[in-house]
GROMACS .gro file of C-alpha atoms in nm:
model
  462
    1MET     CA    1  11.588  14.441   5.863
    2ASN     CA    2  11.791  14.088   5.992
    3PHE     CA    3  11.426  13.895   6.072
    4LEU     CA    4  11.354  14.047   5.757
    5ALA     CA    5  11.597  13.864   5.591
    6GLU     CA    6  11.630  13.539   5.742
    7LEU     CA    7  11.241  13.494   5.706
    8ARG     CA    8  11.412  13.501   5.311
    9ARG     CA    9  11.678  13.324   5.323
   10ARG     CA   10  11.469  12.998   5.470
   11ASN     CA   11  11.199  13.075   5.209
   12VAL     CA   12  10.891  13.207   5.444
   13ILE     CA   13  10.781  13.427   5.208
   14ARG     CA   14  10.778  13.218   4.912
   15ILE     CA   15  10.627  12.979   5.181
   16ALA     CA   16  10.295  13.288   5.285
   17ALA     CA   17  10.277  13.334   4.864
   18LEU     CA   18  10.235  13.033   4.817
   19TYR     CA   19  10.011  12.908   5.084
   20LEU     CA   20   9.740  13.212   4.974
   21VAL     CA   21   9.735  13.219   4.626
   22GLY     CA   22   9.708  12.730   4.668
   23ALA     CA   23   9.450  12.850   4.959
   24TRP     CA   24   9.200  13.101   4.753
   25LEU     CA   25   9.274  12.855   4.411
   26ALA     CA   26   9.096  12.555   4.605
   27MET     CA   27   8.868  12.814   4.755
   28GLN     CA   28   8.715  12.904   4.411
   29VAL     CA   29   8.742  12.541   4.255
   30ALA     CA   30   8.528  12.402   4.541
   31ALA     CA   31   8.319  12.665   4.555
   32THR     CA   32   8.196  12.545   4.228
   33LEU     CA   33   8.227  12.205   4.212
   34LEU     CA   34   8.145  12.076   4.563
   35PRO     CA   35   7.691  12.261   4.482
   36ILE     CA   36   7.771  12.071   4.190
   37PHE     CA   37   7.714  11.780   4.404
   38ASP     CA   38   7.473  11.856   4.659
   39THR     CA   39   7.761  11.905   4.860
   40PRO     CA   40   7.610  12.023   5.177
   41GLY     CA   41   7.688  12.324   5.278
   42TRP     CA   42   7.940  12.267   5.625
   43VAL     CA   43   8.168  12.097   5.389
   44LEU     CA   44   8.323  12.430   5.179
   45LYS     CA   45   8.220  12.641   5.567
   46ALA     CA   46   8.481  12.333   5.704
   47LEU     CA   47   8.768  12.395   5.480
   48VAL     CA   48   8.768  12.741   5.484
   49LEU     CA   49   8.807  12.758   5.789
   50LEU     CA   50   9.061  12.467   5.808
   51LEU     CA   51   9.312  12.694   5.504
   52ALA     CA   52   9.231  12.964   5.795
   53ILE     CA   53   9.406  12.722   6.056
   54GLY     CA   54   9.685  12.602   5.863
   55PHE     CA   55   9.851  12.934   5.768
   56VAL     CA   56  10.049  12.981   6.067
   57PRO     CA   57  10.133  12.638   6.137
   58ALA     CA   58  10.264  12.686   5.736
   59LEU     CA   59  10.479  12.980   5.830
   60VAL     CA   60  10.597  12.822   6.187
   61PHE     CA   61  10.689  12.496   6.050
   62SER     CA   62  10.931  12.654   5.733
   63TRP     CA   63  11.046  12.892   5.900
   64ILE     CA   64  11.187  12.525   6.184
   65TYR     CA   65  11.225  12.293   5.889
   66GLU     CA   66  11.486  12.310   5.574
   67LEU     CA   67  11.480  12.049   5.314
   68THR     CA   68  11.773  11.898   5.198
   69PRO     CA   69  11.923  11.660   4.995
   70GLU     CA   70  11.826  11.432   5.310
   71GLY     CA   71  11.446  11.491   5.384
   72LEU     CA   72  11.339  11.768   5.639
   73LYS     CA   73  11.640  11.902   5.876
   74ARG     CA   74  11.604  12.091   6.146
   75GLU     CA   75  11.746  12.432   6.092
   76GLY     CA   76  11.915  12.429   6.302
   77GLU     CA   77  12.074  12.130   6.212
   78VAL     CA   78  12.140  12.224   5.894
   79ASP     CA   79  12.548  12.296   5.753
   80ARG     CA   80  12.499  12.602   5.618
   81SER     CA   81  12.738  12.537   5.346
   82GLN     CA   82  12.584  12.236   5.279
   83SER     CA   83  12.260  12.348   5.225
   84ILE     CA   84  11.927  12.382   4.920
   85VAL     CA   85  11.720  12.717   5.064
   86ASP     CA   86  11.839  12.828   4.745
   87HIS     CA   87  11.770  12.622   4.472
   88THR     CA   88  11.425  12.531   4.736
   89ALA     CA   89  11.313  12.913   4.610
   90ARG     CA   90  11.289  12.830   4.267
   91ARG     CA   91  11.169  12.542   4.308
   92LEU     CA   92  10.856  12.694   4.487
   93ASP     CA   93  10.899  13.040   4.299
   94VAL     CA   94  10.819  12.819   3.983
   95ALA     CA   95  10.522  12.661   4.172
   96VAL     CA   96  10.366  13.004   4.287
   97ILE     CA   97  10.403  13.073   3.889
   98VAL     CA   98  10.208  12.804   3.862
   99LEU     CA   99   9.874  12.874   4.089
  100LEU     CA  100   9.896  13.195   3.981
  101LEU     CA  101   9.830  13.048   3.601
  102GLY     CA  102   9.538  12.867   3.738
  103VAL     CA  103   9.466  13.132   3.920
  104GLY     CA  104   9.408  13.338   3.639
  105ALA     CA  105   9.234  13.059   3.444
  106MET     CA  106   8.981  13.055   3.695
  107ILE     CA  107   8.881  13.395   3.687
  108PHE     CA  108   8.872  13.425   3.299
  109TRP     CA  109   8.657  13.065   3.314
  110GLN     CA  110   8.436  13.247   3.522
  111ALA     CA  111   8.406  13.544   3.385
  112ARG     CA  112   8.369  13.428   3.001
  113LYS     CA  113   8.094  13.564   2.796
  114ALA     CA  114   7.933  13.256   2.635
  115PRO     CA  115   7.681  13.169   2.317
  116VAL     CA  116   7.416  13.397   2.396
  117PRO     CA  117   7.034  13.215   2.425
  118ALA     CA  118   6.813  13.292   2.109
  119ASP     CA  119   6.582  13.470   2.234
  120ALA     CA  120   6.787  13.721   2.434
  121PRO     CA  121   6.935  13.933   2.222
  122ALA     CA  122   6.606  14.095   2.131
  123ALA     CA  123   6.523  14.111   2.473
  124ALA     CA  124   6.921  14.236   2.521
  125SER     CA  125   6.872  14.545   2.231
  126ALA     CA  126   6.499  14.665   2.275
  127GLU     CA  127   6.585  14.751   2.628
  128LYS     CA  128   6.941  14.890   2.571
  129ALA     CA  129   6.771  15.143   2.338
  130SER     CA  130   6.609  15.286   2.588
  131ALA     CA  131   6.771  15.316   2.910
  132PRO     CA  132   7.149  15.417   2.941
  133ALA     CA  133   7.431  15.100   2.896
  134ALA     CA  134   7.394  14.881   3.167
  135GLY     CA  135   7.755  14.819   3.160
  136ASP     CA  136   7.854  15.179   3.286
  137PRO     CA  137   7.978  15.073   3.697
  138ALA     CA  138   7.840  15.419   3.806
  139ALA     CA  139   7.574  15.295   3.741
  140ILE     CA  140   7.604  15.013   3.963
  141THR     CA  141   7.524  15.034   4.263
  142ASP     CA  142   7.671  14.720   4.545
  143LYS     CA  143   7.386  14.688   4.716
  144SER     CA  144   7.238  14.560   4.388
  145ILE     CA  145   7.103  14.210   4.300
  146ALA     CA  146   6.899  13.946   4.038
  147VAL     CA  147   6.731  13.685   4.135
  148LEU     CA  148   6.774  13.438   3.864
  149PRO     CA  149   6.520  13.187   3.859
  150PHE     CA  150   6.650  12.796   4.027
  151ALA     CA  151   6.636  12.495   3.865
  152ASP     CA  152   6.495  12.201   3.858
  153PHE     CA  153   6.745  11.846   3.950
  154SER     CA  154   6.414  11.612   4.099
  155ALA     CA  155   6.452  11.317   3.982
  156ALA     CA  156   6.139  11.336   3.771
  157GLY     CA  157   6.216  11.732   3.691
  158ASP     CA  158   5.880  11.808   3.841
  159GLN     CA  159   5.934  12.081   4.066
  160ALA     CA  160   5.992  12.386   3.775
  161TRP     CA  161   5.695  12.487   3.963
  162PHE     CA  162   5.882  12.492   4.292
  163ALA     CA  163   6.213  12.610   4.178
  164ASP     CA  164   6.014  12.955   3.968
  165GLY     CA  165   5.805  12.978   4.256
  166LEU     CA  166   6.072  12.995   4.534
  167ALA     CA  167   6.324  13.194   4.348
  168GLU     CA  168   6.011  13.424   4.287
  169GLU     CA  169   5.977  13.422   4.678
  170VAL     CA  170   6.297  13.491   4.758
  171LEU     CA  171   6.274  13.774   4.575
  172ASN     CA  172   6.019  13.926   4.627
  173ALA     CA  173   6.211  13.925   5.001
  174LEU     CA  174   6.484  14.070   4.963
  175ALA     CA  175   6.282  14.348   4.741
  176ARG     CA  176   6.086  14.492   5.099
  177THR     CA  177   6.455  14.499   5.229
  178PRO     CA  178   6.473  14.898   5.202
  179ASP     CA  179   6.864  14.929   5.100
  180LEU     CA  180   6.836  14.685   4.868
  181MET     CA  181   6.812  14.674   4.420
  182VAL     CA  182   6.677  14.426   4.366
  183SER     CA  183   6.628  14.324   3.967
  184ALA     CA  184   6.202  14.283   3.878
  185ARG     CA  185   6.101  13.907   3.840
  186THR     CA  186   6.052  14.007   3.406
  187SER     CA  187   6.408  14.115   3.385
  188SER     CA  188   6.629  13.890   3.512
  189PHE     CA  189   6.368  13.540   3.512
  190ARG     CA  190   6.421  13.553   3.083
  191TYR     CA  191   6.789  13.456   3.156
  192LYS     CA  192   6.615  13.053   3.287
  193ASP     CA  193   6.858  12.872   3.159
  194SER     CA  194   7.001  13.099   2.951
  195GLU     CA  195   7.402  12.933   2.883
  196LEU     CA  196   7.616  13.360   2.984
  197ALA     CA  197   7.842  13.439   3.158
  198ILE     CA  198   7.701  13.537   3.576
  199PRO     CA  199   7.893  13.927   3.428
  200GLU     CA  200   7.717  13.873   3.185
  201ILE     CA  201   7.435  13.846   3.268
  202ALA     CA  202   7.496  14.079   3.609
  203LYS     CA  203   7.625  14.402   3.372
  204GLU     CA  204   7.255  14.372   3.161
  205LEU     CA  205   7.063  14.363   3.464
  206GLY     CA  206   7.242  14.635   3.630
  207VAL     CA  207   7.336  14.460   3.871
  208ALA     CA  208   7.639  14.403   4.191
  209HIS     CA  209   7.554  14.010   4.263
  210VAL     CA  210   7.328  13.669   4.203
  211LEU     CA  211   7.143  13.468   4.339
  212GLU     CA  212   7.186  13.149   4.229
  213GLY     CA  213   7.004  12.793   4.311
  214SER     CA  214   6.868  12.501   4.244
  215VAL     CA  215   6.617  12.230   4.382
  216ARG     CA  216   6.596  11.862   4.451
  217SER     CA  217   6.294  11.769   4.541
  218THR     CA  218   6.020  11.465   4.708
  219PRO     CA  219   5.735  11.347   4.871
  220GLU     CA  220   5.951  11.386   5.225
  221ARG     CA  221   6.254  11.571   5.092
  222VAL     CA  222   6.329  11.938   4.974
  223ARG     CA  223   6.704  11.950   4.878
  224VAL     CA  224   6.756  12.431   4.779
  225THR     CA  225   7.116  12.476   4.678
  226ALA     CA  226   7.189  12.938   4.729
  227GLN     CA  227   7.535  13.037   4.577
  228LEU     CA  228   7.553  13.360   4.599
  229ILE     CA  229   7.804  13.555   4.349
  230ARG     CA  230   8.027  13.887   4.378
  231ALA     CA  231   7.961  13.997   3.930
  232SER     CA  232   8.284  14.135   3.991
  233ASP     CA  233   8.497  13.891   4.012
  234GLY     CA  234   8.267  13.622   4.012
  235PHE     CA  235   8.351  13.545   4.389
  236HIS     CA  236   8.120  13.363   4.564
  237LEU     CA  237   8.005  13.582   4.873
  238TRP     CA  238   7.806  13.288   5.030
  239SER     CA  239   7.602  12.925   4.964
  240GLN     CA  240   7.444  12.709   5.104
  241THR     CA  241   7.329  12.345   5.073
  242TYR     CA  242   6.943  12.338   5.272
  243ASP     CA  243   6.821  11.953   5.327
  244ARG     CA  244   6.514  11.889   5.529
  245ASP     CA  245   6.240  11.768   5.505
  246ILE     CA  246   5.934  11.906   5.351
  247ALA     CA  247   5.663  11.985   5.688
  248ASP     CA  248   6.047  12.239   5.672
  249MET     CA  249   6.072  12.389   5.365
  250ILE     CA  250   5.859  12.760   5.453
  251GLN     CA  251   6.182  12.790   5.732
  252VAL     CA  252   6.389  12.736   5.415
  253GLN     CA  253   6.234  13.027   5.228
  254GLU     CA  254   6.269  13.211   5.549
  255ASP     CA  255   6.613  13.140   5.665
  256LEU     CA  256   6.752  13.167   5.285
  257ALA     CA  257   6.585  13.556   5.241
  258GLN     CA  258   6.758  13.643   5.530
  259GLN     CA  259   7.059  13.472   5.515
  260ILE     CA  260   7.089  13.673   5.116
  261ALA     CA  261   6.991  14.019   5.353
  262LEU     CA  262   7.313  13.962   5.605
  263ALA     CA  263   7.560  13.852   5.333
  264MET     CA  264   7.433  14.185   5.154
  265GLN     CA  265   7.524  14.370   5.491
  266THR     CA  266   7.215  14.583   5.479
  267SER     CA  267   7.105  14.849   5.740
  268MET     CA  268   6.768  14.601   5.904
  269ASP     CA  269   6.821  14.497   6.272
  270PRO     CA  270   6.740  14.141   6.390
  271ALA     CA  271   6.422  14.160   6.374
  272ALA     CA  272   6.367  14.421   6.080
  273LEU     CA  273   6.500  14.107   5.896
  274ALA     CA  274   6.318  13.837   6.009
  275ALA     CA  275   5.988  14.010   5.961
  276MET     CA  276   6.096  14.114   5.574
  277ALA     CA  277   6.158  13.681   5.534
  278THR     CA  278   5.854  13.630   5.666
  279VAL     CA  279   5.608  13.436   5.448
  280GLY     CA  280   5.277  13.479   5.676
  281THR     CA  281   5.153  13.111   5.681
  282ARG     CA  282   5.257  12.793   5.868
  283SER     CA  283   5.091  12.539   5.671
  284VAL     CA  284   5.307  12.379   5.433
  285GLU     CA  285   5.007  12.258   5.241
  286ALA     CA  286   4.860  12.627   5.292
  287TYR     CA  287   5.219  12.759   5.086
  288GLN     CA  288   5.278  12.477   4.816
  289ALA     CA  289   4.934  12.606   4.723
  290TYR     CA  290   5.050  12.952   4.694
  291ILE     CA  291   5.368  12.878   4.535
  292ARG     CA  292   5.240  12.679   4.296
  293GLY     CA  293   5.030  13.055   4.248
  294VAL     CA  294   5.240  13.245   4.212
  295ALA     CA  295   5.473  13.004   3.929
  296GLU     CA  296   5.193  12.960   3.726
  297LEU     CA  297   5.156  13.361   3.775
  298ALA     CA  298   5.485  13.342   3.680
  299SER     CA  299   5.513  13.154   3.357
  300ASP     CA  300   5.267  13.386   3.090
  301LEU     CA  301   5.102  13.050   2.894
  302PRO     CA  302   4.783  12.981   2.869
  303GLY     CA  303   4.556  13.006   3.109
  304ALA     CA  304   4.771  13.092   3.400
  305THR     CA  305   4.637  13.335   3.532
  306GLU     CA  306   4.273  13.130   3.644
  307ARG     CA  307   4.504  12.810   3.730
  308SER     CA  308   4.699  13.056   3.929
  309TYR     CA  309   4.408  13.219   4.195
  310ASP     CA  310   4.244  12.894   4.142
  311TRP     CA  311   4.566  12.792   4.332
  312PHE     CA  312   4.562  13.156   4.548
  313GLU     CA  313   4.242  12.984   4.690
  314LYS     CA  314   4.284  12.696   4.736
  315ALA     CA  315   4.575  12.785   4.959
  316ARG     CA  316   4.323  13.052   5.111
  317ALA     CA  317   4.065  12.820   5.186
  318LEU     CA  318   4.369  12.555   5.428
  319ASP     CA  319   4.512  12.863   5.548
  320PRO     CA  320   4.224  13.149   5.637
  321GLU     CA  321   4.492  13.372   5.793
  322PHE     CA  322   4.756  13.337   5.500
  323ALA     CA  323   4.715  13.765   5.411
  324ALA     CA  324   4.921  13.644   5.092
  325ALA     CA  325   4.722  13.424   4.930
  326HIS     CA  326   4.431  13.661   5.042
  327ALA     CA  327   4.655  13.922   4.885
  328GLN     CA  328   4.636  13.726   4.576
  329ALA     CA  329   4.360  13.625   4.488
  330ALA     CA  330   4.212  13.952   4.524
  331ASP     CA  331   4.439  14.075   4.315
  332PHE     CA  332   4.261  13.847   4.021
  333TRP     CA  333   3.957  14.064   4.064
  334LEU     CA  334   4.108  14.401   4.106
  335VAL     CA  335   4.200  14.247   3.749
  336GLN     CA  336   3.892  14.122   3.620
  337LEU     CA  337   3.743  14.478   3.706
  338ASN     CA  338   3.935  14.669   3.465
  339THR     CA  339   3.789  14.561   3.107
  340THR     CA  340   4.142  14.686   2.928
  341ARG     CA  341   4.297  14.471   3.087
  342THR     CA  342   4.404  14.204   2.788
  343ASN     CA  343   4.373  13.881   3.143
  344SER     CA  344   4.028  14.074   3.274
  345GLY     CA  345   3.678  13.874   3.140
  346LEU     CA  346   3.853  13.500   3.220
  347THR     CA  347   3.469  13.597   3.419
  348ASP     CA  348   3.106  13.496   3.395
  349ALA     CA  349   3.045  13.767   3.719
  350SER     CA  350   2.901  14.096   3.673
  351PRO     CA  351   3.126  14.419   3.782
  352GLU     CA  352   2.930  14.363   4.089
  353GLN     CA  353   3.003  14.099   4.231
  354ALA     CA  354   3.352  14.129   4.111
  355ALA     CA  355   3.372  14.430   4.340
  356ARG     CA  356   3.189  14.227   4.634
  357ASN     CA  357   3.477  14.003   4.622
  358PHE     CA  358   3.762  14.134   4.573
  359SER     CA  359   3.656  14.356   4.838
  360GLU     CA  360   3.612  13.970   5.048
  361ARG     CA  361   3.920  13.947   5.008
  362ILE     CA  362   4.095  14.198   5.005
  363ASP     CA  363   3.991  14.376   5.377
  364LEU     CA  364   4.061  13.940   5.472
  365ALA     CA  365   4.428  14.096   5.346
  366ILE     CA  366   4.400  14.394   5.553
  367ALA     CA  367   4.233  14.144   5.875
  368HIS     CA  368   4.568  13.885   5.831
  369ALA     CA  369   4.871  14.129   5.773
  370ALA     CA  370   5.205  13.992   5.843
  371SER     CA  371   5.296  14.330   5.918
  372ALA     CA  372   5.200  14.676   5.964
  373THR     CA  373   5.447  14.729   5.640
  374ASP     CA  374   5.236  14.494   5.499
  375GLY     CA  375   4.827  14.644   5.604
  376GLN     CA  376   4.929  15.006   5.470
  377GLY     CA  377   4.970  14.791   5.130
  378TYR     CA  378   4.686  14.615   5.136
  379ARG     CA  379   4.453  14.969   5.247
  380GLY     CA  380   4.677  15.141   4.934
  381LEU     CA  381   4.554  14.877   4.684
  382LYS     CA  382   4.166  14.855   4.847
  383ALA     CA  383   4.230  15.230   4.879
  384LEU     CA  384   4.285  15.321   4.498
  385ARG     CA  385   3.949  15.125   4.408
  386GLU     CA  386   3.745  15.295   4.550
  387LEU     CA  387   3.909  15.579   4.479
  388ARG     CA  388   4.015  15.756   4.761
  389LEU     CA  389   4.332  15.928   4.589
  390ARG     CA  390   4.430  16.127   4.832
  391GLU     CA  391   4.399  15.847   5.081
  392ALA     CA  392   4.525  15.530   4.805
  393ILE     CA  393   4.834  15.789   4.787
  394GLU     CA  394   4.938  15.845   5.085
  395LEU     CA  395   4.971  15.465   5.224
  396ASN     CA  396   5.077  15.435   4.904
  397ARG     CA  397   5.362  15.626   4.975
  398ALA     CA  398   5.448  15.514   5.314
  399VAL     CA  399   5.456  15.168   5.217
  400VAL     CA  400   5.674  15.309   4.923
  401ALA     CA  401   5.929  15.482   5.173
  402ALA     CA  402   5.979  15.139   5.391
  403ARG     CA  403   6.037  14.904   5.040
  404PRO     CA  404   6.146  15.116   4.841
  405GLY     CA  405   6.327  14.846   4.575
  406ASP     CA  406   5.923  14.696   4.491
  407ILE     CA  407   5.876  14.896   4.134
  408GLN     CA  408   5.486  14.723   4.172
  409LEU     CA  409   5.482  14.957   4.507
  410LEU     CA  410   5.600  15.223   4.303
  411GLY     CA  411   5.375  15.156   3.994
  412ARG     CA  412   5.066  15.145   4.174
  413LEU     CA  413   5.206  15.538   4.312
  414LEU     CA  414   5.183  15.690   3.955
  415GLU     CA  415   4.872  15.509   3.910
  416ALA     CA  416   4.686  15.710   4.165
  417LEU     CA  417   4.921  16.066   4.113
  418THR     CA  418   4.751  15.990   3.706
  419TYR     CA  419   4.426  15.944   3.825
  420THR     CA  420   4.480  16.291   4.019
  421SER     CA  421   4.742  16.432   3.760
  422ASP     CA  422   4.959  16.470   3.999
  423TYR     CA  423   5.303  16.580   3.766
  424ALA     CA  424   5.491  16.700   3.970
  425LEU     CA  425   5.567  16.450   4.276
  426GLY     CA  426   5.480  16.182   3.987
  427THR     CA  427   5.802  16.305   3.769
  428GLU     CA  428   6.010  16.303   4.124
  429LEU     CA  429   5.978  15.998   4.196
  430LEU     CA  430   6.053  15.931   3.833
  431ASP     CA  431   6.361  16.107   3.756
  432GLY     CA  432   6.487  16.204   4.102
  433LEU     CA  433   6.478  15.920   4.384
  434TRP     CA  434   6.519  15.649   4.214
  435PRO     CA  435   6.798  15.485   4.084
  436GLN     CA  436   6.800  15.446   3.703
  437ALA     CA  437   6.905  15.113   3.680
  438LEU     CA  438   6.635  15.050   3.860
  439LEU     CA  439   6.391  15.210   3.634
  440ARG     CA  440   6.541  15.076   3.305
  441GLU     CA  441   6.334  14.710   3.454
  442GLU     CA  442   6.142  14.584   3.202
  443ALA     CA  443   5.880  14.483   3.501
  444ALA     CA  444   5.890  14.878   3.555
  445THR     CA  445   5.626  14.831   3.206
  446LEU     CA  446   5.391  14.771   3.488
  447HIS     CA  447   5.302  15.135   3.533
  448VAL     CA  448   5.681  15.269   3.579
  449ASN     CA  449   5.688  15.395   3.183
  450ALA     CA  450   5.295  15.449   3.087
  451ALA     CA  451   5.252  15.705   3.411
  452HIS     CA  452   5.530  15.787   3.292
  453ARG     CA  453   5.492  15.879   2.940
  454HIS     CA  454   5.090  16.015   3.070
  455LEU     CA  455   5.302  16.270   3.314
  456ASP     CA  456   5.467  16.327   2.918
  457LYS     CA  457   5.182  16.409   2.797
  458ALA     CA  458   4.946  16.571   3.040
  459ARG     CA  459   5.350  16.830   3.078
  460ALA     CA  460   5.320  16.902   2.709
  461ALA     CA  461   4.916  16.996   2.761
  462ASP     CA  462   5.014  17.200   3.028
   0.00000   0.00000   0.00000
């Protein structure tokens, strides 16, 4: 008890409080400002390490020394009758209060609600009208994340294709992680150039974490900055700046996906994480063509489907073993075979030729699949096209079990179930096995909403 009283008398406890509050505030300011100046990620890590190392010496220093009118002196050399520790304590109390006000201002700034962009209210209202409240904390799982479109900070402003494509591929990689719930692209990319604060975006999407980033690219170098933010308090769980040669851009994407999965504390072992993040090619030229195709496909601009197909064709020509490029090119022909799709009828190829083109490309994707799960997914798509429905259901169920966060895979399985009138399993998947927040995703309209309506009508008819 005497020791505790001595700690108080020497202001050690006040120094500890001042140090901790000041360190937290310094880290938050640094995490906010350093990425703006493209500071390497190790700078923030070094700052955190230095602040942690300095805590104990600060306490020891405050125990040994005392501030006097003549300056710092050893505590044992100070006459107690002339000590000003009480005056120093009051000054320290004021300093702590000032820093706490700074902390409050920082939290308020991070959580402030910015004006909603003109195009956001309608989309947000439509989503909320058909779903439970997105901001309901009970509907949000901690292992949930939205990947926002990356910003293009390149000098010429001509690298948006790389920014969008990289963000989408990171999103796709994270969707392969079994215990992560990943907001779909059509939902999270709606916030491109949005001025909404991160907590507000996370609340509308129903996720606990948000990944944002930026790219700067020249013909020789690529610089990617990414930050993983916890929406509840705006705290940066992880941030990194990659400043690499163009030849290392594949490694940047793979490492980025792995590090985010690690920061989210997923249950995957290192080998599984590496497999999850694998791009599938070591050819930079093929990777760039593929990323351009992904960005085009995501843009929904006139002619985007044809342009994306040309890029996928170029990618698979540059690397004949690039399974993802083969699969994307195959999907183009699968769409052309579906006359009900609005983006079909884009070629003069006959149905027979389109079917051959699809089979050729999906077979190459199967042959060069980067993982067994990828191979199952490609085989399931081929089986669905050929109406081998039981096989398609079996294969797609296996892939969905391994990658429950991938809405497109879920949609493919539900499509197969509608063909077989397996309403019980379809309803179970829709209403039982999947978090409501995930089904609220706008991307579910790929197949999920249509399948749900189909099941409802079929049950009513029965």
